[in-house]
Every structure is written in C-alpha cells, then in structure tokens.
mmCIF file of C-alpha atoms in Angstrom:
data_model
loop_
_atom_site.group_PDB
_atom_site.id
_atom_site.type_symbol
_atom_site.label_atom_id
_atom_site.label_comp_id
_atom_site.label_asym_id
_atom_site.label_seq_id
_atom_site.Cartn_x
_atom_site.Cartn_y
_atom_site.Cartn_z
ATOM 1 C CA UNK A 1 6.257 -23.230 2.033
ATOM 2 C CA UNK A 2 7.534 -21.061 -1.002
ATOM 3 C CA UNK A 3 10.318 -21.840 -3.025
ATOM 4 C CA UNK A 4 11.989 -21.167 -5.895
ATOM 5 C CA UNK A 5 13.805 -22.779 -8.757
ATOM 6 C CA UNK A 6 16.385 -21.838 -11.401
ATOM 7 C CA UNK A 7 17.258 -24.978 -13.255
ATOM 8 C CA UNK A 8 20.212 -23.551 -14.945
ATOM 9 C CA UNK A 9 23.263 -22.596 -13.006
ATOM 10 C CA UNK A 10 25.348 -21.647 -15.737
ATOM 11 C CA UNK A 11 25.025 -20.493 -19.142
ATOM 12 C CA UNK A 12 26.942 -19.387 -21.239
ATOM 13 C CA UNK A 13 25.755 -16.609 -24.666
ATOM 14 C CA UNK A 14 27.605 -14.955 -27.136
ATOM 15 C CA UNK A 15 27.511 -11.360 -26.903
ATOM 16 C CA UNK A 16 24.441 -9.626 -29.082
ATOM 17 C CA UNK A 17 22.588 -13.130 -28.563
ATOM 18 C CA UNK A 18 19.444 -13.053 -27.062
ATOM 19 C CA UNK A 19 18.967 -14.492 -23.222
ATOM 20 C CA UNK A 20 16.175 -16.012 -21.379
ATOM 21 C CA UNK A 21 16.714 -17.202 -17.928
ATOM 22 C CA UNK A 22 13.980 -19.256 -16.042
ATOM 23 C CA UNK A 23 12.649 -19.549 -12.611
ATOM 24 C CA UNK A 24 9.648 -21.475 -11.333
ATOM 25 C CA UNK A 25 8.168 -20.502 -8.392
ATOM 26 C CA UNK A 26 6.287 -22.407 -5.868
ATOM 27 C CA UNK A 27 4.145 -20.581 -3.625
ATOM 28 C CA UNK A 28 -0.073 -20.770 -2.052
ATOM 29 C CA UNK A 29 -0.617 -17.341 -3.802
ATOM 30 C CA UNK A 30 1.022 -15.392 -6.224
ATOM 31 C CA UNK A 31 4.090 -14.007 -4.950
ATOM 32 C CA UNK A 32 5.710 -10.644 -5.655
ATOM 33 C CA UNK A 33 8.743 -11.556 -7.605
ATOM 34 C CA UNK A 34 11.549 -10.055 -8.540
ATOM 35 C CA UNK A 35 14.815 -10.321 -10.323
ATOM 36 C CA UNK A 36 17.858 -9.286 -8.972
ATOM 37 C CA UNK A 37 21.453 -9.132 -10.270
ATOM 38 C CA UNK A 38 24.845 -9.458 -8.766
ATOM 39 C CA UNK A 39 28.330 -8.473 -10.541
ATOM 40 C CA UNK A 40 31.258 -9.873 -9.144
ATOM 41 C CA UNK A 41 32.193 -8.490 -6.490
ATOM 42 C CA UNK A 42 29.187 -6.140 -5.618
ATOM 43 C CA UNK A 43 26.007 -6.455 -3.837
ATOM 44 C CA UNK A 44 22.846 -7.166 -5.004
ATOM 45 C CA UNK A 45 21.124 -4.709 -7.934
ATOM 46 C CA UNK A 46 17.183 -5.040 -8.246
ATOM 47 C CA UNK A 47 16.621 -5.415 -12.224
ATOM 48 C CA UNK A 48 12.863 -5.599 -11.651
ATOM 49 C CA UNK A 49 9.958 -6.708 -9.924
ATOM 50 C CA UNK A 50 6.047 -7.417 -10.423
ATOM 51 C CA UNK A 51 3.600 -7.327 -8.243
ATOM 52 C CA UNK A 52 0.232 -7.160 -10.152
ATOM 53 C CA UNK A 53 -1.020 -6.121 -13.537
ATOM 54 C CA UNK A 54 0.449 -6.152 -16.924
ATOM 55 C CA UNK A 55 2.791 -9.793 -16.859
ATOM 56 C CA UNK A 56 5.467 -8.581 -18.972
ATOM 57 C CA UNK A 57 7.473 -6.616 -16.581
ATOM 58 C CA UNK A 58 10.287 -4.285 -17.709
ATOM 59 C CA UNK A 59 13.136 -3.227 -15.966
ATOM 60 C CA UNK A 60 16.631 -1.410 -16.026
ATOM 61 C CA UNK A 61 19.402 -2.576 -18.482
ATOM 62 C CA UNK A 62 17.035 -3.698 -21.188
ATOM 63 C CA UNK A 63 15.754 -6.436 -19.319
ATOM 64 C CA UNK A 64 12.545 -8.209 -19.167
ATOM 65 C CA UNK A 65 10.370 -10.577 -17.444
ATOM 66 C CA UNK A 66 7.099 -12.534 -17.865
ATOM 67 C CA UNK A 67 5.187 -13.778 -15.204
ATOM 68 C CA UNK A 68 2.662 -17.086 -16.553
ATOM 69 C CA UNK A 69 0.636 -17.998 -13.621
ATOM 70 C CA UNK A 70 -0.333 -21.245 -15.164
ATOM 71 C CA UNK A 71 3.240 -22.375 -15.839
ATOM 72 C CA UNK A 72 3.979 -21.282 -11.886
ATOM 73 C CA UNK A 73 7.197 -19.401 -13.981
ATOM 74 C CA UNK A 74 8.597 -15.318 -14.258
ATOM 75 C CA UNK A 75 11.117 -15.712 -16.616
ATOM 76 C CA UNK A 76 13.918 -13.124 -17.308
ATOM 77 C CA UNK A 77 14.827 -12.038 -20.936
ATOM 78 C CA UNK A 78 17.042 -10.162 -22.751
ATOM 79 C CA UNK A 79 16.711 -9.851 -26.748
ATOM 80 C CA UNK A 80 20.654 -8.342 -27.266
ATOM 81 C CA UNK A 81 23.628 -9.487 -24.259
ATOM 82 C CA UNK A 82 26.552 -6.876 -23.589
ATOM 83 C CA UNK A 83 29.603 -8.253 -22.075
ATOM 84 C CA UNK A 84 28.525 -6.110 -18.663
ATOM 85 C CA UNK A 85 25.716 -8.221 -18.260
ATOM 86 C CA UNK A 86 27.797 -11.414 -17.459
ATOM 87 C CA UNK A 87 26.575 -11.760 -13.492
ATOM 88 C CA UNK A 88 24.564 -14.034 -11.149
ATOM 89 C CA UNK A 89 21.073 -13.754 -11.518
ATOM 90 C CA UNK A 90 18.663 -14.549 -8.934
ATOM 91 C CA UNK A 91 14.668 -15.060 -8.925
ATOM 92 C CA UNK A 92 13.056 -14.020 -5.480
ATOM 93 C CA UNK A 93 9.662 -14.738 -4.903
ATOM 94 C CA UNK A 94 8.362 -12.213 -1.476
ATOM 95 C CA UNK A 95 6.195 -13.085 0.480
ATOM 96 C CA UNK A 96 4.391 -13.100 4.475
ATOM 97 C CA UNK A 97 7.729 -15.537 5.163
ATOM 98 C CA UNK A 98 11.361 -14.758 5.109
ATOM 99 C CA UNK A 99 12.924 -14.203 1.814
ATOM 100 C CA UNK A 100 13.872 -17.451 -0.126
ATOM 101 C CA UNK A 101 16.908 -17.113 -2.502
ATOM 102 C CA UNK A 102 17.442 -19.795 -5.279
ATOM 103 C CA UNK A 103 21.196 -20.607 -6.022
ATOM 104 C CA UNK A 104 21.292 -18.552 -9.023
ATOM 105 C CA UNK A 105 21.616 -18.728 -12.642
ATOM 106 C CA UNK A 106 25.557 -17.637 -13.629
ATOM 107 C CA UNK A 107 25.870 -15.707 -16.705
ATOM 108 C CA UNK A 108 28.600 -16.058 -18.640
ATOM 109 C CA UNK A 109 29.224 -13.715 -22.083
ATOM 110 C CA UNK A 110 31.825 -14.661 -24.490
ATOM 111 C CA UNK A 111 32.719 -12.278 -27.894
ATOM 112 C CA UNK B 1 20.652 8.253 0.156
ATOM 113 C CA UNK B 2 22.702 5.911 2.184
ATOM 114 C CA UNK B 3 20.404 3.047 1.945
ATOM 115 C CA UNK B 4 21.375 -0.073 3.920
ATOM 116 C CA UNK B 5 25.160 0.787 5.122
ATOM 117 C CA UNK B 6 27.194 -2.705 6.287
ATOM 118 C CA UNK B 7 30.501 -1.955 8.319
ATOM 119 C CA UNK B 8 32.744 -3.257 8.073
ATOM 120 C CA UNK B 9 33.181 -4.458 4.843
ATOM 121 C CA UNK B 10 36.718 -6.539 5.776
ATOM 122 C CA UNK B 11 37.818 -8.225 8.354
ATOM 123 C CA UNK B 12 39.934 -11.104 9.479
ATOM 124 C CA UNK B 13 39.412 -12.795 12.384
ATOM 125 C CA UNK B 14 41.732 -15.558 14.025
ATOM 126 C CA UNK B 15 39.503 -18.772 15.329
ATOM 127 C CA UNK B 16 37.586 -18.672 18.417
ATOM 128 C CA UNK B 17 37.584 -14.715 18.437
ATOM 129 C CA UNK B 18 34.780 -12.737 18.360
ATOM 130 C CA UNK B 19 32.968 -9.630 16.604
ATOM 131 C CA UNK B 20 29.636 -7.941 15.373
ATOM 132 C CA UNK B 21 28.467 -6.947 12.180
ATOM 133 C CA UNK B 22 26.291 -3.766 11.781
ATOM 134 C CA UNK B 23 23.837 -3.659 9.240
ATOM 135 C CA UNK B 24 22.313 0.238 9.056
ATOM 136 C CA UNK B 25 19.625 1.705 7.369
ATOM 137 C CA UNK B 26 18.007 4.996 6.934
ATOM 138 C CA UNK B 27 14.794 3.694 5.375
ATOM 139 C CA UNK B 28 12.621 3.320 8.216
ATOM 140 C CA UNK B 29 12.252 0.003 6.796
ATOM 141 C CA UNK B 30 10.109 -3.181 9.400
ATOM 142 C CA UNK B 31 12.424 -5.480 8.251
ATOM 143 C CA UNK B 32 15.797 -6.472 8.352
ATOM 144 C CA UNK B 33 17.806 -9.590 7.407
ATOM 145 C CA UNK B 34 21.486 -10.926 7.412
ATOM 146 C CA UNK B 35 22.075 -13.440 4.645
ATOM 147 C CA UNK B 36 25.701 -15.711 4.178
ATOM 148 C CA UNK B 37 26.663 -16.242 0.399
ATOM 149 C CA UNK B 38 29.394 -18.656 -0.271
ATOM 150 C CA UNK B 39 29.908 -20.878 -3.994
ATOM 151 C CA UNK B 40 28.049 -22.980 -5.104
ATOM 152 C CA UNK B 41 25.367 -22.013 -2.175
ATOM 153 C CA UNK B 42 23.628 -19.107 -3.103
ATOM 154 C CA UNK B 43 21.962 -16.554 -0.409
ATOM 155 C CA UNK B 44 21.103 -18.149 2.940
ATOM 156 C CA UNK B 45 19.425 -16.753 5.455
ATOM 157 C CA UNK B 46 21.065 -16.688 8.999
ATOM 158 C CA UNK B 47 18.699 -14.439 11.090
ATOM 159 C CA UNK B 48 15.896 -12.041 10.190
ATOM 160 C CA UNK B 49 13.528 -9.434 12.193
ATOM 161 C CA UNK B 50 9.979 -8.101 11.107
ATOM 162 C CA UNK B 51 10.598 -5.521 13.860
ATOM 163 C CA UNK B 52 12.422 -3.425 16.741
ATOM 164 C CA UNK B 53 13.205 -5.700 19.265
ATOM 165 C CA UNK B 54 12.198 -9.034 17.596
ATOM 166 C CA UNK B 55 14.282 -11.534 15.622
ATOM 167 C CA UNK B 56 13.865 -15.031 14.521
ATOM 168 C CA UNK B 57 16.158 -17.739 13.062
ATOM 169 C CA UNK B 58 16.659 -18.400 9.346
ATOM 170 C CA UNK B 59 18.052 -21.588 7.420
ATOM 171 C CA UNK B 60 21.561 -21.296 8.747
ATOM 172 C CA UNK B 61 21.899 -19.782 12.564
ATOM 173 C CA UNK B 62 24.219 -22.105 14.039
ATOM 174 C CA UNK B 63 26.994 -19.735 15.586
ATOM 175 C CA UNK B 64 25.459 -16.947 15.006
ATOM 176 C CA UNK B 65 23.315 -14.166 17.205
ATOM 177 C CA UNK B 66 21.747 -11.132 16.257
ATOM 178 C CA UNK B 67 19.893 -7.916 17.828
ATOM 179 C CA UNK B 68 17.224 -5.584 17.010
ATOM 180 C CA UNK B 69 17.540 -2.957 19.367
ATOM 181 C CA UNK B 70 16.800 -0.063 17.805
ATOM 182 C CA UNK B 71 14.683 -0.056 14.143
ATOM 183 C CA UNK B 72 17.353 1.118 12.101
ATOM 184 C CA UNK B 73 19.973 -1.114 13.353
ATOM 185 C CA UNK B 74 20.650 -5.194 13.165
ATOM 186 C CA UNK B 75 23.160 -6.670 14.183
ATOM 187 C CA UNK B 76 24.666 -10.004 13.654
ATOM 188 C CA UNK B 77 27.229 -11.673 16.162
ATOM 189 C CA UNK B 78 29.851 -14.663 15.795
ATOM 190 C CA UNK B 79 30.817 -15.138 19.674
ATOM 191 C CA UNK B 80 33.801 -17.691 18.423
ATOM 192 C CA UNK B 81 34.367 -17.640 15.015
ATOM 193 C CA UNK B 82 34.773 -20.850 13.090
ATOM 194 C CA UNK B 83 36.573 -21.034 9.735
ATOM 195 C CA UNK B 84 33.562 -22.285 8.345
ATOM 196 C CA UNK B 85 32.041 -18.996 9.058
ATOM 197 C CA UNK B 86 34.022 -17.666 6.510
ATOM 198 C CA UNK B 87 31.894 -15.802 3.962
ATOM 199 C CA UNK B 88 30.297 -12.834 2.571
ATOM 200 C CA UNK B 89 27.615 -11.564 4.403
ATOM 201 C CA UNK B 90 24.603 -9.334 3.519
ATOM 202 C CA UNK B 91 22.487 -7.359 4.975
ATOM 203 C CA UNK B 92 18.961 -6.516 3.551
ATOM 204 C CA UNK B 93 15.954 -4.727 4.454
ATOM 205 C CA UNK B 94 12.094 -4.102 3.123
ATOM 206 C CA UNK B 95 9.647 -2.090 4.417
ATOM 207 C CA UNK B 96 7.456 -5.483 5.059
ATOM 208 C CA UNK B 97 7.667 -9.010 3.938
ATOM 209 C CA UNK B 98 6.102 -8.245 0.559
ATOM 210 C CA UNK B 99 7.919 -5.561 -0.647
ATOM 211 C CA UNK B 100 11.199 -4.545 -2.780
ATOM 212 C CA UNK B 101 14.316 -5.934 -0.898
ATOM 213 C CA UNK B 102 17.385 -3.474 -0.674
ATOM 214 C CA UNK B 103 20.480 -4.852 0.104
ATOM 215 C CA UNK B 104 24.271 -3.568 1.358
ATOM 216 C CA UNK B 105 27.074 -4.345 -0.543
ATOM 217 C CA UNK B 106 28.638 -6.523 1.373
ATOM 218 C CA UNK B 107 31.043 -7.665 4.043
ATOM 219 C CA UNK B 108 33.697 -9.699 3.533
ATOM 220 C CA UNK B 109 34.780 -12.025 6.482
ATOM 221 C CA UNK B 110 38.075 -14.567 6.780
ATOM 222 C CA UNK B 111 38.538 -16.922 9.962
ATOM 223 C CA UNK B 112 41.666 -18.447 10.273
#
C-alpha cells in the first residue's frame, strides 16, 4: 500500500528565510507526486507536481521540489518565505489506488 | 472554467436530519472523490468513484453514501447526521488515478 509521510507538522520561519519541507513516500513504483497548498480558509491550490524527468521540479510561487528516488523523499523548498506563504502543505503521492493525504506540514511565518 | 463546483458551501443541520452534497465538474474527468478534513486529521477519504455508475469506500464511510449517476456528478449523502460529522468536506476529481487532482473549495457542514 502507498503512503506518505511529513514528519513535521508545524514549523515555524522568519520571513525572507529559506524553507524546506519534507515528505517520504512509500510506494511499489515511483509515484506521481505532487505538492499542494491550502490557505486558511480555501481549498486546495496545486503548487506542483512530477511525474518523470528532470527531479528538481518547479512550480508557482517560487517554489520547488526534488524528488531522490534513493532516499524514497520529494521535498518542497523555498530559498526566500513571504508572509502569504504561511499555509498547510501537503505531499500526495498518485497512484492506481485512491489518493492518500498525509496530515500536513503547517507553515507558520513570523516578521 | 468552473472546474469542480461544491454546493453548498454552508449548511447547518440539526441531528438525525438529512441532506446531500453535490460535487460538479465540467472536466470530463473518470474520477471523483469526497474527502472530510477536520484538525489535527488531515484529508480523509470517505468515498471515491473511478467511473459513472461505480463507487467504492474510502478510510472513513461510516454514515455516509454516495452516487455516481451521471459522470459529471457525485454525490455524497448523510441520511442522519451525527455531530461528529461535522466538518469540511471536499470534493476532488482527476482524469484517472495517476493524474493532477483538482479540488472544490469547500463545504462547510455543522450538526447540532
């Protein structure tokens, strides 16, 4: 069965810092995987995805993401946080069976 | 470009009263999928359906039913709400299992 872990739940950057959030996936083949983003309040925003190809991913609001088969891990970066991009961030592996959602990674920014 | 449409988006029910949920969208999309978030929880999964006219159960489906009628429509029932059914609830489609998942924005639900 796939599944998929982010070991932090909160964290917490100053803004301009840089950010790296992790997720590990588990999963018999490689997985698409994606990155999505949630504001309070509002549905979920795809920041990016990969599927094959080049590993470092980019996507929209200056975000990143590395997939490193042999660490089983696509982790999400960010080399300058803006106070917008405080949110819950989740890591979604797709595959053949239903879509698996970690609990998320809260993102706190503080001045 | 509506995407996936949720309606409503608020509602309060009183326990033991029922209602549906409809999840729309104009994507032509295979599947469909109604997810609960609450704190501390995360996304689960309640129901999903890889097609018109199928569905199968998710993590969570206790209390819940759901139908696939037409391809653009899913539908999520709570025949006697239960306070612990209160939550926000999301609908999401992809065109298949491996694919980008688009999601609604939301619908709020309160039992009492």
């Amino acid at each position: 069965a796939q599944s998929v872990t982010q070991p932090d739940i909160h964290i917490t950057v100053s803004e301009g810092a840089s950010l790296e959030l992790r997720c590990n996936y588990s999963y018999g083949a490689t997985p698409y995987l994606f990155w999505y983003v949630q504001s309070p309040g509002q549905g979920l925003q795809l920041l990016l995805k990969y599927f094959s190809g080049d590993t470092l991913v980019q996507g929209i609001k200056g975000f990143e993401a590395e997939f490193k088969r042999s660490q089983s891990s696509f982790n999400l970066r960010k080399p300058s946080v803006h106070w917008s991009d405080a949110a819950e961030y989740f890591c979604i592996p797709s595959g053949n069976t239903p879509l698996v959602f970690g609990k998320g990674t809260r993102l706190s920014v503080i001045a | 470009n509506a995407g996936v449409t949720q309606t409503p988006k608020f509602r309060v029910l009183k326990t033991g009263q029922s209602m549906t949920l409809l999840c729309a969208q104009d994507m032509n999309h295979e599947y469909m999928y109604w997810y609960r978030q609450d704190p501390g929880m995360g996304l689960r999964l309640i129901h999903y359906s890889v097609g018109e006219g199928t569905t199968a159960k998710g993590e969570v489906p206790d209390g819940y039913n759901v139908s696939r009628l037409k391809k653009q429509n899913f539908l999520l029932g709570l025949e006697s709400a239960a306070p612990s059914q209160t939550s926000v609830y999301f609908c999401a489609s992809s065109p298949t299992g491996r694919n980008t998942i688009y999601f609604g924005e939301g619908s709020w639900l309160t039992v009492v």
